[in-house]
Amino acid sequence: MDTAEIRKSIFRLAWPAILEMTLHTLVWTVDTAMVGRLNPASISAVTLGAQMMFITMAVFGSVGIGATAMVARNVGAEDYGRAEKVGGQALGVGMIISTLLALTGMIFAKEIFQCVVDDPELIVLGSTYLRYVLIGGFVLIPLGVSNGILRGAGNTVVPLKAAFFANGLNIIGDYVLIFGKWGFPQLGVKGAAIATGLAQVLGAVISLYYLFSGKGGIKVHLKDLFRIDREILSKLFRLSLPAAFEMAMNDGSRLLSSFWIAQLGKVSFAANAVAIAAESVSFMPGYGFAIAATTLMGQNLGAKNVDVARRSTMKAMNYAMIFMGTVALIFLLIPQHIMALFTTDRETLLLAAQCIRIGALEQIPIAIAMVISGALKGAGDTKGPFHISLATNLGVRLPLIFLIVFVWKLNVVYIWIATALQFILEAVLMLLRYRKEKWKTLEIH
């Protein structure tokens, strides 16, 4: 495969993934804006409820990461029968986990919120939101696993289609159910939950249709969903558990950090929040090229094309660095103009602008870390990214943020310096792990 073919393969996989992530970010922004027209308790209830559901489902849904790696390896080896069987086993596991989590959340929604907050109104609204949004919880992990299987087979367009229609339904559903439009009742928080839940169901139906029909490039058979294959399941869990721990570590670290940052005061907390919202847009190219690196690494190792696997990873990393490096320049040159899109409060704007300027230093390291992590996972090395995440969070991020907030009592800009150091170290460690080239000899299919 020459350079032009590698570039074509990378962009064919990356651009739908980038657009998919853009859609998810857009719907979250619109959802927040609509709920924001209610009252503070409603905003908090929806934010907390959504975070609980999506973080929990994402951690337990990491079986999709293992499925992507195994499917890609078998597709590359042209063993489509085994790839389909892996997909069926992963999807069956995802359905069981998702059902158990959704039922638990629905039954114990009130008790869950009572453990997190002590405001009676927030407990009522939050538990109501959680019960109704978990309509989609039953299919949220199967949706993620389905998309992982499709990506492993080299199809990133179907997940984009599913996201397009699901997020469209979510936005329309929010409008008519939150505010009571077009003859529908005004349901407020409950309406937001129902709209999100139904959107997840629609997304799952679309992805599953392509999987079971074989129109997505790989066909999953019903008989493989619950017919246990211990060998496949053993490899699937061996790959997926480190990815789950990594996600739990990263999400837990961010959540704990936000609790600590809240101690710096409302302005600092708000500045950090809007700066993060602005920076999240920059991650989309990294996400897309990481998906491409994962798929191409797995498929080329399956086809015994180690050199193409290596070159694809390096090309994907370079493209991610170019795109995110461009964003870094924008963050450096016009940070106040960017933050003016997110807040009108002068004090918050100026502080957030300082944060996002520091965030420019993170962009290229994040691009490197995301793509190399994706490539390692595509090769079956999920332990490496987890160990690196563990080291950088526990060794750099959390200790430094604790010192900045509680010991040195510095402002939130120093928090961003600490996270920049974390991402720089993470990028270095990812590259060192990758260059050892142990990924070349991993057998996972």
Tab-separated table of C-alpha atoms in Angstrom:
chain	number	residue	atom	x	y	z
A	1	MET	CA	0.000	0.000	0.000
A	2	ASP	CA	1.533	3.330	-1.055
A	3	THR	CA	1.283	6.667	0.785
A	4	ALA	CA	-1.705	7.883	-1.236
A	5	GLU	CA	-3.672	4.706	-0.455
A	6	ILE	CA	-2.840	4.978	3.249
A	7	ARG	CA	-3.953	8.614	3.302
A	8	LYS	CA	-7.196	7.714	1.522
A	9	SER	CA	-7.905	4.905	4.014
A	10	ILE	CA	-7.236	7.171	6.989
A	11	PHE	CA	-9.543	9.954	5.835
A	12	ARG	CA	-12.239	7.482	4.730
A	13	LEU	CA	-12.391	6.238	8.326
A	14	ALA	CA	-11.675	9.515	10.127
A	15	TRP	CA	-14.074	12.045	8.622
A	16	PRO	CA	-17.322	10.210	9.518
A	17	ALA	CA	-16.019	9.700	13.064
A	18	ILE	CA	-15.193	13.418	13.342
A	19	LEU	CA	-18.658	14.384	12.103
A	20	GLU	CA	-20.252	11.872	14.479
A	21	MET	CA	-18.457	13.414	17.449
A	22	THR	CA	-19.454	16.880	16.216
A	23	LEU	CA	-23.109	15.810	16.225
A	24	HIS	CA	-22.847	14.453	19.771
A	25	THR	CA	-21.278	17.722	20.950
A	26	LEU	CA	-23.950	19.754	19.156
A	27	VAL	CA	-26.847	17.839	20.675
A	28	TRP	CA	-25.335	18.135	24.160
A	29	THR	CA	-25.023	21.901	23.693
A	30	VAL	CA	-28.603	22.255	22.423
A	31	ASP	CA	-29.914	19.965	25.163
A	32	THR	CA	-28.174	22.041	27.834
A	33	ALA	CA	-29.449	25.297	26.304
A	34	MET	CA	-33.072	24.087	26.293
A	35	VAL	CA	-32.962	22.716	29.836
A	36	GLY	CA	-31.229	25.951	30.844
A	37	ARG	CA	-34.504	27.771	30.174
A	38	LEU	CA	-36.136	25.936	33.082
A	39	ASN	CA	-34.643	26.506	36.555
A	40	PRO	CA	-31.327	25.825	38.336
A	41	ALA	CA	-32.614	22.644	39.982
A	42	SER	CA	-33.698	21.263	36.590
A	43	ILE	CA	-30.315	22.085	35.033
A	44	SER	CA	-28.478	20.344	37.869
A	45	ALA	CA	-30.812	17.320	37.768
A	46	VAL	CA	-30.354	16.783	34.025
A	47	THR	CA	-26.586	17.368	34.161
A	48	LEU	CA	-26.037	14.981	37.072
A	49	GLY	CA	-28.416	12.345	35.722
A	50	ALA	CA	-26.882	12.397	32.256
A	51	GLN	CA	-23.352	12.212	33.664
A	52	MET	CA	-24.270	9.233	35.848
A	53	MET	CA	-25.819	7.320	32.981
A	54	PHE	CA	-23.292	8.050	30.241
A	55	ILE	CA	-20.183	7.589	32.405
A	56	THR	CA	-21.485	4.308	33.861
A	57	MET	CA	-22.561	2.970	30.483
A	58	ALA	CA	-19.297	4.076	28.855
A	59	VAL	CA	-17.169	2.303	31.472
A	60	PHE	CA	-19.154	-0.941	31.330
A	61	GLY	CA	-19.534	-0.598	27.568
A	62	SER	CA	-15.786	-0.852	27.036
A	63	VAL	CA	-16.455	-4.335	25.686
A	64	GLY	CA	-16.914	-2.427	22.430
A	65	ILE	CA	-13.202	-1.540	22.435
A	66	GLY	CA	-12.230	-5.188	22.667
A	67	ALA	CA	-14.742	-6.009	19.935
A	68	THR	CA	-13.248	-3.385	17.600
A	69	ALA	CA	-9.736	-4.800	18.002
A	70	MET	CA	-10.779	-8.436	17.542
A	71	VAL	CA	-13.121	-7.778	14.620
A	72	ALA	CA	-10.497	-5.635	12.855
A	73	ARG	CA	-7.845	-8.334	13.283
A	74	ASN	CA	-10.112	-11.036	11.834
A	75	VAL	CA	-11.345	-8.851	8.986
A	76	GLY	CA	-7.724	-8.112	8.085
A	77	ALA	CA	-7.026	-11.858	8.075
A	78	GLU	CA	-10.151	-12.316	5.902
A	79	ASP	CA	-11.663	-14.637	8.520
A	80	TYR	CA	-15.115	-13.093	8.300
A	81	GLY	CA	-16.860	-16.003	10.003
A	82	ARG	CA	-14.788	-15.523	13.142
A	83	ALA	CA	-15.229	-11.738	12.969
A	84	GLU	CA	-19.004	-12.217	12.888
A	85	LYS	CA	-18.883	-14.634	15.808
A	86	VAL	CA	-16.795	-12.171	17.844
A	87	GLY	CA	-19.333	-9.467	17.039
A	88	GLY	CA	-22.220	-11.663	18.150
A	89	GLN	CA	-20.551	-12.597	21.443
A	90	ALA	CA	-19.666	-8.950	22.203
A	91	LEU	CA	-23.177	-7.759	21.392
A	92	GLY	CA	-24.738	-10.437	23.600
A	93	VAL	CA	-22.529	-9.403	26.536
A	94	GLY	CA	-23.393	-5.742	25.902
A	95	MET	CA	-27.128	-6.476	25.966
A	96	ILE	CA	-26.898	-8.330	29.283
A	97	ILE	CA	-24.790	-5.628	30.976
A	98	SER	CA	-26.958	-2.795	29.644
A	99	THR	CA	-30.177	-4.466	30.810
A	100	LEU	CA	-28.811	-5.062	34.320
A	101	LEU	CA	-27.535	-1.480	34.647
A	102	ALA	CA	-30.737	0.077	33.294
A	103	LEU	CA	-32.970	-1.961	35.615
A	104	THR	CA	-30.762	-1.141	38.612
A	105	GLY	CA	-30.845	2.572	37.764
A	106	MET	CA	-34.616	2.632	37.330
A	107	ILE	CA	-35.297	0.769	40.586
A	108	PHE	CA	-32.800	2.647	42.742
A	109	ALA	CA	-32.840	6.086	41.048
A	110	LYS	CA	-33.959	7.911	44.201
A	111	GLU	CA	-31.429	6.149	46.417
A	112	ILE	CA	-28.644	6.903	43.922
A	113	PHE	CA	-29.412	10.635	43.994
A	114	GLN	CA	-29.714	10.623	47.781
A	115	CYS	CA	-26.113	9.394	47.930
A	116	VAL	CA	-24.937	12.295	45.750
A	117	VAL	CA	-26.986	15.327	46.865
A	118	ASP	CA	-29.111	16.348	49.836
A	119	ASP	CA	-31.402	18.884	48.151
A	120	PRO	CA	-34.987	17.412	48.224
A	121	GLU	CA	-36.040	19.128	44.971
A	122	LEU	CA	-32.921	17.969	43.169
A	123	ILE	CA	-33.443	14.401	44.398
A	124	VAL	CA	-37.020	14.330	43.047
A	125	LEU	CA	-36.143	15.893	39.692
A	126	GLY	CA	-32.929	13.919	39.299
A	127	SER	CA	-34.467	10.531	40.097
A	128	THR	CA	-37.348	11.294	37.694
A	129	TYR	CA	-34.884	12.171	34.948
A	130	LEU	CA	-32.792	9.052	35.560
A	131	ARG	CA	-35.787	6.689	35.468
A	132	TYR	CA	-37.061	8.043	32.151
A	133	VAL	CA	-33.700	8.537	30.422
A	134	LEU	CA	-32.908	4.883	31.135
A	135	ILE	CA	-35.501	3.980	28.516
A	136	GLY	CA	-32.482	4.326	26.276
A	137	GLY	CA	-30.157	2.782	28.844
A	138	PHE	CA	-31.292	-0.692	27.817
A	139	VAL	CA	-29.753	-0.181	24.373
A	140	LEU	CA	-26.949	2.283	25.093
A	141	ILE	CA	-24.194	-0.322	25.504
A	142	PRO	CA	-25.458	-2.434	22.558
A	143	LEU	CA	-25.373	0.778	20.491
A	144	GLY	CA	-21.749	1.412	21.470
A	145	VAL	CA	-20.760	-2.208	20.892
A	146	SER	CA	-22.519	-2.255	17.502
A	147	ASN	CA	-20.627	0.845	16.445
A	148	GLY	CA	-17.384	-0.720	17.669
A	149	ILE	CA	-18.014	-3.841	15.588
A	150	LEU	CA	-18.791	-1.761	12.500
A	151	ARG	CA	-15.643	0.351	12.974
A	152	GLY	CA	-13.565	-2.798	13.340
A	153	ALA	CA	-14.944	-3.907	9.976
A	154	GLY	CA	-13.886	-0.549	8.507
A	155	ASN	CA	-17.305	1.137	8.495
A	156	THR	CA	-17.492	4.511	10.260
A	157	VAL	CA	-20.370	5.803	8.113
A	158	VAL	CA	-23.144	3.769	9.783
A	159	PRO	CA	-22.315	5.101	13.285
A	160	LEU	CA	-22.495	8.597	11.729
A	161	LYS	CA	-25.926	7.835	10.249
A	162	ALA	CA	-27.156	6.501	13.585
A	163	ALA	CA	-25.866	9.612	15.367
A	164	PHE	CA	-27.447	11.919	12.780
A	165	PHE	CA	-30.962	10.521	13.112
A	166	ALA	CA	-30.759	9.889	16.869
A	167	ASN	CA	-29.489	13.366	17.653
A	168	GLY	CA	-32.043	14.924	15.310
A	169	LEU	CA	-34.818	13.130	17.212
A	170	ASN	CA	-33.238	14.229	20.498
A	171	ILE	CA	-33.278	17.911	19.550
A	172	ILE	CA	-36.840	17.816	18.201
A	173	GLY	CA	-38.001	15.744	21.169
A	174	ASP	CA	-36.425	18.203	23.608
A	175	TYR	CA	-38.256	21.100	21.996
A	176	VAL	CA	-41.714	19.536	21.913
A	177	LEU	CA	-41.580	17.648	25.239
A	178	ILE	CA	-39.717	20.117	27.471
A	179	PHE	CA	-41.841	23.109	26.441
A	180	GLY	CA	-45.069	21.396	25.359
A	181	LYS	CA	-45.125	22.262	21.648
A	182	TRP	CA	-47.198	20.884	18.733
A	183	GLY	CA	-49.928	19.596	21.062
A	184	PHE	CA	-47.590	17.640	23.341
A	185	PRO	CA	-47.732	18.141	27.136
A	186	GLN	CA	-45.117	20.358	28.813
A	187	LEU	CA	-42.985	17.814	30.691
A	188	GLY	CA	-39.838	19.767	31.617
A	189	VAL	CA	-37.111	17.501	32.987
A	190	LYS	CA	-39.163	14.383	32.256
A	191	GLY	CA	-39.496	15.511	28.631
A	192	ALA	CA	-35.736	15.953	28.287
A	193	ALA	CA	-35.220	12.434	29.628
A	194	ILE	CA	-37.804	10.862	27.318
A	195	ALA	CA	-36.341	12.630	24.274
A	196	THR	CA	-32.817	11.429	25.084
A	197	GLY	CA	-33.964	7.896	25.850
A	198	LEU	CA	-35.970	7.549	22.629
A	199	ALA	CA	-33.065	8.991	20.631
A	200	GLN	CA	-30.754	6.277	21.996
A	201	VAL	CA	-33.304	3.623	21.007
A	202	LEU	CA	-33.483	4.996	17.454
A	203	GLY	CA	-29.681	5.070	17.164
A	204	ALA	CA	-29.468	1.461	18.347
A	205	VAL	CA	-32.174	0.323	15.916
A	206	ILE	CA	-30.268	1.849	12.991
A	207	SER	CA	-26.878	0.364	13.927
A	208	LEU	CA	-28.370	-3.045	14.737
A	209	TYR	CA	-30.273	-3.081	11.453
A	210	TYR	CA	-27.028	-2.686	9.513
A	211	LEU	CA	-25.340	-5.339	11.645
A	212	PHE	CA	-28.011	-8.010	11.398
A	213	SER	CA	-28.709	-7.361	7.712
A	214	GLY	CA	-25.024	-7.456	6.796
A	215	LYS	CA	-25.304	-4.108	5.018
A	216	GLY	CA	-22.628	-2.576	7.235
A	217	GLY	CA	-19.808	-4.764	5.916
A	218	ILE	CA	-20.180	-7.421	8.622
A	219	LYS	CA	-23.165	-9.574	9.593
A	220	VAL	CA	-23.997	-10.602	13.157
A	221	HIS	CA	-26.157	-13.685	13.638
A	222	LEU	CA	-28.741	-14.102	16.404
A	223	LYS	CA	-27.436	-17.586	17.227
A	224	ASP	CA	-24.057	-16.095	18.234
A	225	LEU	CA	-25.494	-13.622	20.741
A	226	PHE	CA	-26.074	-15.987	23.632
A	227	ARG	CA	-24.278	-19.187	22.583
A	228	ILE	CA	-21.264	-18.944	24.882
A	229	ASP	CA	-17.822	-19.300	23.323
A	230	ARG	CA	-15.421	-19.276	26.267
A	231	GLU	CA	-12.327	-18.702	24.162
A	232	ILE	CA	-13.742	-15.598	22.468
A	233	LEU	CA	-15.246	-14.241	25.679
A	234	SER	CA	-11.977	-14.756	27.542
A	235	LYS	CA	-10.038	-12.741	24.946
A	236	LEU	CA	-12.808	-10.134	24.773
A	237	PHE	CA	-12.758	-9.527	28.527
A	238	ARG	CA	-8.961	-9.572	28.643
A	239	LEU	CA	-8.915	-6.742	26.114
A	240	SER	CA	-11.911	-4.833	27.461
A	241	LEU	CA	-11.247	-4.761	31.208
A	242	PRO	CA	-8.102	-2.562	31.021
A	243	ALA	CA	-10.023	-0.191	28.705
A	244	ALA	CA	-12.856	-0.052	31.250
A	245	PHE	CA	-10.410	0.709	34.068
A	246	GLU	CA	-8.774	3.398	31.938
A	247	MET	CA	-12.116	5.070	31.264
A	248	ALA	CA	-13.115	4.846	34.934
A	249	MET	CA	-9.776	6.375	35.921
A	250	ASN	CA	-10.072	9.264	33.459
A	251	ASP	CA	-13.720	10.038	34.230
A	252	GLY	CA	-13.202	9.657	37.957
A	253	SER	CA	-10.176	11.922	37.853
A	254	ARG	CA	-12.088	14.616	35.945
A	255	LEU	CA	-15.034	14.376	38.339
A	256	LEU	CA	-12.837	14.619	41.438
A	257	SER	CA	-10.907	17.510	39.894
A	258	SER	CA	-14.157	19.418	39.266
A	259	PHE	CA	-15.165	18.954	42.917
A	260	TRP	CA	-11.832	20.403	44.017
A	261	ILE	CA	-11.969	23.275	41.519
A	262	ALA	CA	-15.386	24.207	42.934
A	263	GLN	CA	-13.528	25.162	46.128
A	264	LEU	CA	-11.877	28.038	44.242
A	265	GLY	CA	-15.184	29.904	43.934
A	266	LYS	CA	-17.986	30.405	41.428
A	267	VAL	CA	-16.006	32.488	38.940
A	268	SER	CA	-13.114	30.021	38.776
A	269	PHE	CA	-15.476	27.071	38.475
A	270	ALA	CA	-17.469	28.793	35.724
A	271	ALA	CA	-14.305	29.833	33.858
A	272	ASN	CA	-12.992	26.269	33.990
A	273	ALA	CA	-16.343	24.881	32.799
A	274	VAL	CA	-16.667	27.151	29.767
A	275	ALA	CA	-12.988	26.727	28.857
A	276	ILE	CA	-13.472	22.945	28.889
A	277	ALA	CA	-16.594	23.335	26.733
A	278	ALA	CA	-14.573	25.343	24.194
A	279	GLU	CA	-11.626	22.973	24.249
A	280	SER	CA	-13.837	19.899	23.770
A	281	VAL	CA	-14.386	20.948	20.154
A	282	SER	CA	-10.658	20.563	19.499
A	283	PHE	CA	-10.707	16.868	20.439
A	284	MET	CA	-12.850	15.893	17.440
A	285	PRO	CA	-9.993	15.549	14.898
A	286	GLY	CA	-7.983	13.542	17.429
A	287	TYR	CA	-10.963	11.257	18.015
A	288	GLY	CA	-11.487	10.675	14.296
A	289	PHE	CA	-7.858	9.897	13.517
A	290	ALA	CA	-7.630	7.671	16.615
A	291	ILE	CA	-10.567	5.622	15.277
A	292	ALA	CA	-8.771	5.336	11.928
A	293	ALA	CA	-5.555	4.258	13.648
A	294	THR	CA	-7.387	1.606	15.684
A	295	THR	CA	-9.081	0.047	12.655
A	296	LEU	CA	-6.083	0.178	10.313
A	297	MET	CA	-3.729	-1.195	12.951
A	298	GLY	CA	-6.004	-4.169	13.628
A	299	GLN	CA	-6.792	-4.925	10.002
A	300	ASN	CA	-3.198	-4.647	8.789
A	301	LEU	CA	-1.850	-6.821	11.600
A	302	GLY	CA	-4.515	-9.365	10.698
A	303	ALA	CA	-3.305	-9.233	7.103
A	304	LYS	CA	0.342	-9.520	8.296
A	305	ASN	CA	1.120	-6.056	6.878
A	306	VAL	CA	3.147	-4.792	9.846
A	307	ASP	CA	4.861	-2.046	7.843
A	308	VAL	CA	1.532	-0.664	6.596
A	309	ALA	CA	0.174	-0.804	10.167
A	310	ARG	CA	3.147	1.255	11.368
A	311	ARG	CA	2.958	3.767	8.529
A	312	SER	CA	-0.813	4.172	8.950
A	313	THR	CA	-0.363	4.987	12.635
A	314	MET	CA	2.325	7.577	11.970
A	315	LYS	CA	0.299	9.189	9.161
A	316	ALA	CA	-2.833	9.338	11.325
A	317	MET	CA	-0.826	10.890	14.145
A	318	ASN	CA	0.671	13.514	11.819
A	319	TYR	CA	-2.754	14.494	10.471
A	320	ALA	CA	-4.148	14.775	13.996
A	321	MET	CA	-1.203	16.959	14.998
A	322	ILE	CA	-1.763	19.268	12.011
A	323	PHE	CA	-5.466	19.735	12.729
A	324	MET	CA	-5.114	20.119	16.493
A	325	GLY	CA	-1.990	22.249	16.098
A	326	THR	CA	-4.077	24.648	14.012
A	327	VAL	CA	-6.601	24.805	16.837
A	328	ALA	CA	-3.728	25.506	19.244
A	329	LEU	CA	-2.758	28.579	17.212
A	330	ILE	CA	-6.344	29.847	17.356
A	331	PHE	CA	-6.429	29.325	21.130
A	332	LEU	CA	-3.168	31.285	21.455
A	333	LEU	CA	-4.107	34.174	19.174
A	334	ILE	CA	-7.786	34.913	19.911
A	335	PRO	CA	-8.733	33.275	23.246
A	336	GLN	CA	-11.027	36.139	24.337
A	337	HIS	CA	-13.014	36.019	21.097
A	338	ILE	CA	-13.516	32.283	21.556
A	339	MET	CA	-14.650	32.578	25.155
A	340	ALA	CA	-17.046	35.398	24.246
A	341	LEU	CA	-19.079	32.716	22.458
A	342	PHE	CA	-19.581	30.907	25.764
A	343	THR	CA	-20.046	33.616	28.392
A	344	THR	CA	-20.895	37.300	28.670
A	345	ASP	CA	-19.600	37.729	32.210
A	346	ARG	CA	-16.434	39.837	31.897
A	347	GLU	CA	-14.545	38.328	34.847
A	348	THR	CA	-15.350	34.764	33.806
A	349	LEU	CA	-14.449	35.526	30.181
A	350	LEU	CA	-11.001	36.936	30.992
A	351	LEU	CA	-10.120	34.054	33.319
A	352	ALA	CA	-11.384	31.447	30.839
A	353	ALA	CA	-9.341	33.095	28.073
A	354	GLN	CA	-6.186	32.598	30.142
A	355	CYS	CA	-7.138	28.948	30.656
A	356	ILE	CA	-7.776	28.246	26.982
A	357	ARG	CA	-4.468	29.904	26.043
A	358	ILE	CA	-2.713	27.407	28.325
A	359	GLY	CA	-4.907	24.744	26.718
A	360	ALA	CA	-3.152	25.477	23.422
A	361	LEU	CA	-0.067	23.756	24.856
A	362	GLU	CA	-2.068	20.542	25.242
A	363	GLN	CA	-3.309	20.194	21.698
A	364	ILE	CA	-0.408	18.455	19.975
A	365	PRO	CA	0.347	16.186	22.981
A	366	ILE	CA	-3.348	15.187	23.095
A	367	ALA	CA	-3.285	14.447	19.353
A	368	ILE	CA	-0.265	12.189	19.831
A	369	ALA	CA	-1.702	10.435	22.885
A	370	MET	CA	-5.143	9.841	21.333
A	371	VAL	CA	-3.867	8.356	18.069
A	372	ILE	CA	-1.130	6.214	19.616
A	373	SER	CA	-3.553	4.976	22.265
A	374	GLY	CA	-6.002	4.059	19.492
A	375	ALA	CA	-3.302	2.230	17.549
A	376	LEU	CA	-2.161	0.268	20.618
A	377	LYS	CA	-5.748	-0.761	21.349
A	378	GLY	CA	-6.216	-1.790	17.732
A	379	ALA	CA	-3.205	-4.065	18.137
A	380	GLY	CA	-4.691	-5.529	21.312
A	381	ASP	CA	-2.550	-3.608	23.803
A	382	THR	CA	-5.232	-2.155	26.092
A	383	LYS	CA	-3.099	-2.561	29.217
A	384	GLY	CA	-0.518	-0.019	28.070
A	385	PRO	CA	-2.912	2.956	27.745
A	386	PHE	CA	-4.501	2.016	31.087
A	387	HIS	CA	-1.169	1.894	32.903
A	388	ILE	CA	-0.173	5.230	31.376
A	389	SER	CA	-3.508	6.792	32.345
A	390	LEU	CA	-3.098	5.459	35.880
A	391	ALA	CA	0.417	6.868	36.153
A	392	THR	CA	-0.367	10.336	34.759
A	393	ASN	CA	-3.589	10.800	36.727
A	394	LEU	CA	-2.319	9.548	40.081
A	395	GLY	CA	1.241	10.771	39.614
A	396	VAL	CA	0.657	14.197	38.029
A	397	ARG	CA	-2.898	15.485	37.593
A	398	LEU	CA	-4.532	14.755	40.946
A	399	PRO	CA	-1.535	15.538	43.208
A	400	LEU	CA	-0.831	18.836	41.429
A	401	ILE	CA	-4.477	19.949	41.430
A	402	PHE	CA	-4.773	19.083	45.125
A	403	LEU	CA	-1.677	21.152	45.904
A	404	ILE	CA	-2.838	24.074	43.732
A	405	VAL	CA	-6.291	24.214	45.369
A	406	PHE	CA	-5.700	23.274	49.002
A	407	VAL	CA	-2.021	24.017	49.731
A	408	TRP	CA	-0.761	26.727	47.389
A	409	LYS	CA	-4.255	28.267	46.913
A	410	LEU	CA	-3.534	29.437	43.360
A	411	ASN	CA	-6.114	30.375	40.716
A	412	VAL	CA	-7.646	28.067	38.113
A	413	VAL	CA	-5.072	28.952	35.422
A	414	TYR	CA	-2.544	26.820	37.315
A	415	ILE	CA	-4.961	23.896	37.109
A	416	TRP	CA	-4.645	24.113	33.326
A	417	ILE	CA	-0.850	24.207	33.582
A	418	ALA	CA	-1.035	21.001	35.641
A	419	THR	CA	-3.246	19.244	33.093
A	420	ALA	CA	-0.976	20.407	30.257
A	421	LEU	CA	1.950	18.746	32.039
A	422	GLN	CA	-0.132	15.588	32.398
A	423	PHE	CA	-0.938	15.443	28.677
A	424	ILE	CA	2.673	16.123	27.667
A	425	LEU	CA	3.864	13.254	29.867
A	426	GLU	CA	1.075	11.021	28.566
A	427	ALA	CA	2.115	11.669	24.960
A	428	VAL	CA	5.751	10.849	25.746
A	429	LEU	CA	4.831	7.628	27.533
A	430	MET	CA	2.479	6.549	24.731
A	431	LEU	CA	5.232	7.047	22.147
A	432	LEU	CA	7.726	5.116	24.266
A	433	ARG	CA	5.249	2.257	24.646
A	434	TYR	CA	4.541	2.238	20.926
A	435	ARG	CA	8.197	2.333	19.888
A	436	LYS	CA	8.986	-0.795	21.894
A	437	GLU	CA	6.916	-2.493	19.161
A	438	LYS	CA	5.625	-5.304	21.372
A	439	TRP	CA	2.287	-4.668	19.659
A	440	LYS	CA	3.623	-6.461	16.576
A	441	THR	CA	3.583	-9.859	18.302
A	442	LEU	CA	0.231	-9.724	20.136
A	443	GLU	CA	-2.210	-12.495	19.175
A	444	ILE	CA	-5.803	-11.545	19.938
A	445	HIS	CA	-8.061	-12.981	17.244
